[in-house]
């Protein structure tokens, strides 16, 4: 049983560019949440998707957007990248909005 | 992570017990979680406790919850070098159950 998978593992972009990160949830899970983890910090909640809609959102600007597909996989898009967007982006899936979340290995984004 | 506080560093000898502490502020917390993060990796769910419980034991792990003081602890018995990692506590609130709020993480160093 595959766990949560994310792609790519690493990514380097320059300021002003746009990036798309991908996540496939654990089998049987229909809810995907995204977190940003800056170096030396705990993860910060970006948003959660359920039934292909954004259900909850943290304190992140509109430059951060997402999508969930009918097969429950999800994308995180970040526009107009800033140096401060450099972080580990974690995807978590759960079998429902209020259930325990299981994390993927993350995508490490470096913005130069 | 301003609402969830953890001490930043703990060093123990192999075979000793480790106790990692966490305090939170919101009395509406429903579930409290412990996650483990090894270098360069995502978060691994270790255990969780529902807010109406005082204690939960799972093999070498014991979670204690003092709801009055909003204090959570994770005890690892017979700590091994493989337990060296960053440990995060996280809370889920009844008002916002899909969002996990994380502490800054406690780095556990296990010396041989």
GROMACS .gro file of C-alpha atoms in nm:
model
  224
    1UNK     CA    1   0.000   0.000   0.000
    2UNK     CA    2   0.173   0.317  -0.122
    3UNK     CA    3   0.182   0.605   0.117
    4UNK     CA    4   0.153   0.970   0.022
    5UNK     CA    5   0.377   1.055  -0.273
    6UNK     CA    6   0.498   1.396  -0.389
    7UNK     CA    7   0.680   1.522  -0.694
    8UNK     CA    8   0.928   1.656  -0.765
    9UNK     CA    9   1.158   1.594  -0.467
   10UNK     CA   10   1.363   1.907  -0.528
   11UNK     CA   11   1.312   2.218  -0.736
   12UNK     CA   12   1.509   2.535  -0.803
   13UNK     CA   13   1.333   2.845  -0.936
   14UNK     CA   14   1.411   3.214  -0.967
   15UNK     CA   15   1.216   3.507  -0.825
   16UNK     CA   16   0.900   3.589  -1.017
   17UNK     CA   17   0.859   3.243  -1.165
   18UNK     CA   18   0.568   3.009  -1.106
   19UNK     CA   19   0.583   2.655  -0.968
   20UNK     CA   20   0.349   2.354  -0.952
   21UNK     CA   21   0.392   2.080  -0.694
   22UNK     CA   22   0.205   1.750  -0.704
   23UNK     CA   23   0.070   1.509  -0.447
   24UNK     CA   24  -0.095   1.167  -0.461
   25UNK     CA   25  -0.279   1.069  -0.146
   26UNK     CA   26  -0.263   0.740   0.036
   27UNK     CA   27  -0.499   0.478  -0.100
   28UNK     CA   28  -0.849   0.526   0.043
   29UNK     CA   29  -0.791   0.889   0.139
   30UNK     CA   30  -1.003   1.164  -0.017
   31UNK     CA   31  -0.871   1.476   0.158
   32UNK     CA   32  -0.542   1.653   0.089
   33UNK     CA   33  -0.381   1.927   0.297
   34UNK     CA   34  -0.074   2.132   0.212
   35UNK     CA   35   0.183   2.275   0.455
   36UNK     CA   36   0.489   2.496   0.421
   37UNK     CA   37   0.786   2.422   0.646
   38UNK     CA   38   1.057   2.687   0.657
   39UNK     CA   39   1.400   2.585   0.780
   40UNK     CA   40   1.404   2.532   1.154
   41UNK     CA   41   1.028   2.581   1.189
   42UNK     CA   42   0.721   2.368   1.227
   43UNK     CA   43   0.489   2.320   0.929
   44UNK     CA   44   0.238   2.596   0.857
   45UNK     CA   45  -0.104   2.509   0.713
   46UNK     CA   46  -0.168   2.644   0.363
   47UNK     CA   47  -0.503   2.489   0.268
   48UNK     CA   48  -0.708   2.172   0.254
   49UNK     CA   49  -0.895   2.018  -0.039
   50UNK     CA   50  -1.194   1.788  -0.019
   51UNK     CA   51  -1.436   1.695  -0.298
   52UNK     CA   52  -1.228   1.904  -0.539
   53UNK     CA   53  -1.287   2.225  -0.344
   54UNK     CA   54  -1.074   2.431  -0.108
   55UNK     CA   55  -1.236   2.383   0.232
   56UNK     CA   56  -1.002   2.564   0.469
   57UNK     CA   57  -0.720   2.810   0.421
   58UNK     CA   58  -0.436   2.934   0.639
   59UNK     CA   59  -0.273   3.278   0.634
   60UNK     CA   60  -0.118   3.257   0.291
   61UNK     CA   61  -0.159   3.510   0.007
   62UNK     CA   62  -0.356   3.445  -0.309
   63UNK     CA   63  -0.030   3.366  -0.488
   64UNK     CA   64  -0.078   3.022  -0.335
   65UNK     CA   65  -0.351   2.826  -0.507
   66UNK     CA   66  -0.441   2.464  -0.550
   67UNK     CA   67  -0.649   2.207  -0.720
   68UNK     CA   68  -0.783   1.862  -0.644
   69UNK     CA   69  -0.862   1.614  -0.919
   70UNK     CA   70  -1.140   1.351  -0.931
   71UNK     CA   71  -0.885   1.081  -0.837
   72UNK     CA   72  -0.813   1.286  -0.517
   73UNK     CA   73  -0.460   1.386  -0.622
   74UNK     CA   74  -0.374   1.750  -0.577
   75UNK     CA   75  -0.153   2.031  -0.702
   76UNK     CA   76  -0.014   2.333  -0.524
   77UNK     CA   77   0.065   2.634  -0.741
   78UNK     CA   78   0.270   2.932  -0.631
   79UNK     CA   79   0.289   3.239  -0.856
   80UNK     CA   80   0.535   3.528  -0.853
   81UNK     CA   81   0.784   3.342  -0.638
   82UNK     CA   82   0.967   3.528  -0.362
   83UNK     CA   83   1.291   3.435  -0.191
   84UNK     CA   84   1.087   3.373   0.123
   85UNK     CA   85   0.892   3.097  -0.050
   86UNK     CA   86   1.199   2.874  -0.020
   87UNK     CA   87   1.086   2.589   0.205
   88UNK     CA   88   0.987   2.225   0.228
   89UNK     CA   89   0.631   2.183   0.101
   90UNK     CA   90   0.449   1.895   0.264
   91UNK     CA   91   0.135   1.725   0.148
   92UNK     CA   92  -0.080   1.528   0.391
   93UNK     CA   93  -0.376   1.305   0.316
   94UNK     CA   94  -0.658   1.180   0.536
   95UNK     CA   95  -0.973   0.966   0.500
   96UNK     CA   96  -1.194   1.268   0.565
   97UNK     CA   97  -1.156   1.633   0.658
   98UNK     CA   98  -1.134   1.576   1.032
   99UNK     CA   99  -0.930   1.258   1.033
  100UNK     CA  100  -0.566   1.188   1.111
  101UNK     CA  101  -0.326   1.325   0.850
  102UNK     CA  102  -0.042   1.125   0.697
  103UNK     CA  103   0.243   1.315   0.538
  104UNK     CA  104   0.444   1.265   0.223
  105UNK     CA  105   0.821   1.313   0.194
  106UNK     CA  106   0.786   1.675   0.078
  107UNK     CA  107   0.917   1.886  -0.207
  108UNK     CA  108   1.210   2.109  -0.127
  109UNK     CA  109   1.180   2.439  -0.318
  110UNK     CA  110   1.469   2.681  -0.346
  111UNK     CA  111   1.401   3.026  -0.489
  112UNK     CA  112   1.706   3.219  -0.609
  113UNK     CA  113   0.346   2.772   1.566
  114UNK     CA  114   0.298   3.060   1.810
  115UNK     CA  115   0.012   2.880   1.985
  116UNK     CA  116   0.202   2.558   2.045
  117UNK     CA  117   0.530   2.573   2.233
  118UNK     CA  118   0.807   2.315   2.263
  119UNK     CA  119   1.156   2.321   2.405
  120UNK     CA  120   1.406   2.319   2.119
  121UNK     CA  121   1.659   2.057   2.221
  122UNK     CA  122   1.693   1.744   2.434
  123UNK     CA  123   1.998   1.522   2.473
  124UNK     CA  124   1.984   1.177   2.636
  125UNK     CA  125   2.201   0.864   2.663
  126UNK     CA  126   2.106   0.549   2.476
  127UNK     CA  127   1.886   0.331   2.700
  128UNK     CA  128   1.755   0.624   2.904
  129UNK     CA  129   1.398   0.754   2.883
  130UNK     CA  130   1.328   1.074   2.691
  131UNK     CA  131   1.048   1.313   2.778
  132UNK     CA  132   0.950   1.576   2.525
  133UNK     CA  133   0.710   1.846   2.641
  134UNK     CA  134   0.458   2.065   2.462
  135UNK     CA  135   0.214   2.334   2.573
  136UNK     CA  136  -0.083   2.462   2.379
  137UNK     CA  137  -0.324   2.747   2.435
  138UNK     CA  138  -0.663   2.657   2.287
  139UNK     CA  139  -0.901   2.475   2.517
  140UNK     CA  140  -1.105   2.356   2.220
  141UNK     CA  141  -0.830   2.123   2.100
  142UNK     CA  142  -0.982   1.789   2.004
  143UNK     CA  143  -0.685   1.576   1.906
  144UNK     CA  144  -0.317   1.620   1.987
  145UNK     CA  145  -0.052   1.453   1.777
  146UNK     CA  146   0.315   1.363   1.787
  147UNK     CA  147   0.507   1.346   1.460
  148UNK     CA  148   0.872   1.252   1.400
  149UNK     CA  149   1.088   1.406   1.128
  150UNK     CA  150   1.425   1.261   1.031
  151UNK     CA  151   1.675   1.474   0.834
  152UNK     CA  152   1.556   1.552   0.484
  153UNK     CA  153   1.233   1.357   0.528
  154UNK     CA  154   0.863   1.420   0.575
  155UNK     CA  155   0.667   1.377   0.896
  156UNK     CA  156   0.594   1.033   1.037
  157UNK     CA  157   0.289   1.000   1.260
  158UNK     CA  158   0.394   0.846   1.592
  159UNK     CA  159   0.080   0.861   1.801
  160UNK     CA  160  -0.214   1.081   1.896
  161UNK     CA  161  -0.449   1.132   2.186
  162UNK     CA  162  -0.807   1.249   2.203
  163UNK     CA  163  -0.863   1.542   2.435
  164UNK     CA  164  -1.086   1.348   2.674
  165UNK     CA  165  -0.805   1.102   2.753
  166UNK     CA  166  -0.530   1.144   3.012
  167UNK     CA  167  -0.285   0.887   2.887
  168UNK     CA  168  -0.213   0.663   2.592
  169UNK     CA  169   0.056   0.396   2.570
  170UNK     CA  170   0.185   0.240   2.249
  171UNK     CA  171   0.487   0.010   2.290
  172UNK     CA  172   0.780   0.237   2.391
  173UNK     CA  173   0.573   0.554   2.363
  174UNK     CA  174   0.360   0.705   2.639
  175UNK     CA  175   0.158   1.021   2.587
  176UNK     CA  176   0.034   1.218   2.887
  177UNK     CA  177  -0.222   1.495   2.856
  178UNK     CA  178  -0.296   1.749   3.129
  179UNK     CA  179  -0.591   1.937   2.988
  180UNK     CA  180  -0.616   2.175   3.283
  181UNK     CA  181  -0.260   2.299   3.226
  182UNK     CA  182  -0.277   2.247   2.846
  183UNK     CA  183   0.036   2.036   2.868
  184UNK     CA  184   0.123   1.735   2.652
  185UNK     CA  185   0.424   1.510   2.687
  186UNK     CA  186   0.577   1.222   2.493
  187UNK     CA  187   0.787   0.971   2.681
  188UNK     CA  188   1.012   0.736   2.485
  189UNK     CA  189   1.131   0.441   2.691
  190UNK     CA  190   1.471   0.278   2.626
  191UNK     CA  191   1.571   0.550   2.379
  192UNK     CA  192   1.781   0.427   2.085
  193UNK     CA  193   2.013   0.612   1.846
  194UNK     CA  194   1.749   0.560   1.576
  195UNK     CA  195   1.516   0.779   1.780
  196UNK     CA  196   1.738   1.082   1.705
  197UNK     CA  197   1.514   1.319   1.509
  198UNK     CA  198   1.293   1.627   1.542
  199UNK     CA  199   0.966   1.569   1.724
  200UNK     CA  200   0.665   1.790   1.659
  201UNK     CA  201   0.350   1.817   1.861
  202UNK     CA  202   0.041   1.939   1.678
  203UNK     CA  203  -0.313   2.023   1.776
  204UNK     CA  204  -0.642   2.003   1.592
  205UNK     CA  205  -0.913   2.240   1.716
  206UNK     CA  206  -1.286   2.180   1.712
  207UNK     CA  207  -1.335   2.511   1.530
  208UNK     CA  208  -1.098   2.420   1.251
  209UNK     CA  209  -1.047   2.048   1.252
  210UNK     CA  210  -0.879   2.010   0.915
  211UNK     CA  211  -0.589   2.236   1.013
  212UNK     CA  212  -0.304   2.110   1.224
  213UNK     CA  213  -0.116   2.368   1.431
  214UNK     CA  214   0.243   2.266   1.495
  215UNK     CA  215   0.503   2.357   1.749
  216UNK     CA  216   0.858   2.448   1.643
  217UNK     CA  217   0.983   2.098   1.708
  218UNK     CA  218   1.219   1.945   1.964
  219UNK     CA  219   1.549   1.804   1.839
  220UNK     CA  220   1.626   1.481   2.025
  221UNK     CA  221   1.991   1.381   2.030
  222UNK     CA  222   2.065   1.028   2.153
  223UNK     CA  223   2.426   0.968   2.252
  224UNK     CA  224   2.566   0.612   2.242
   0.00000   0.00000   0.00000
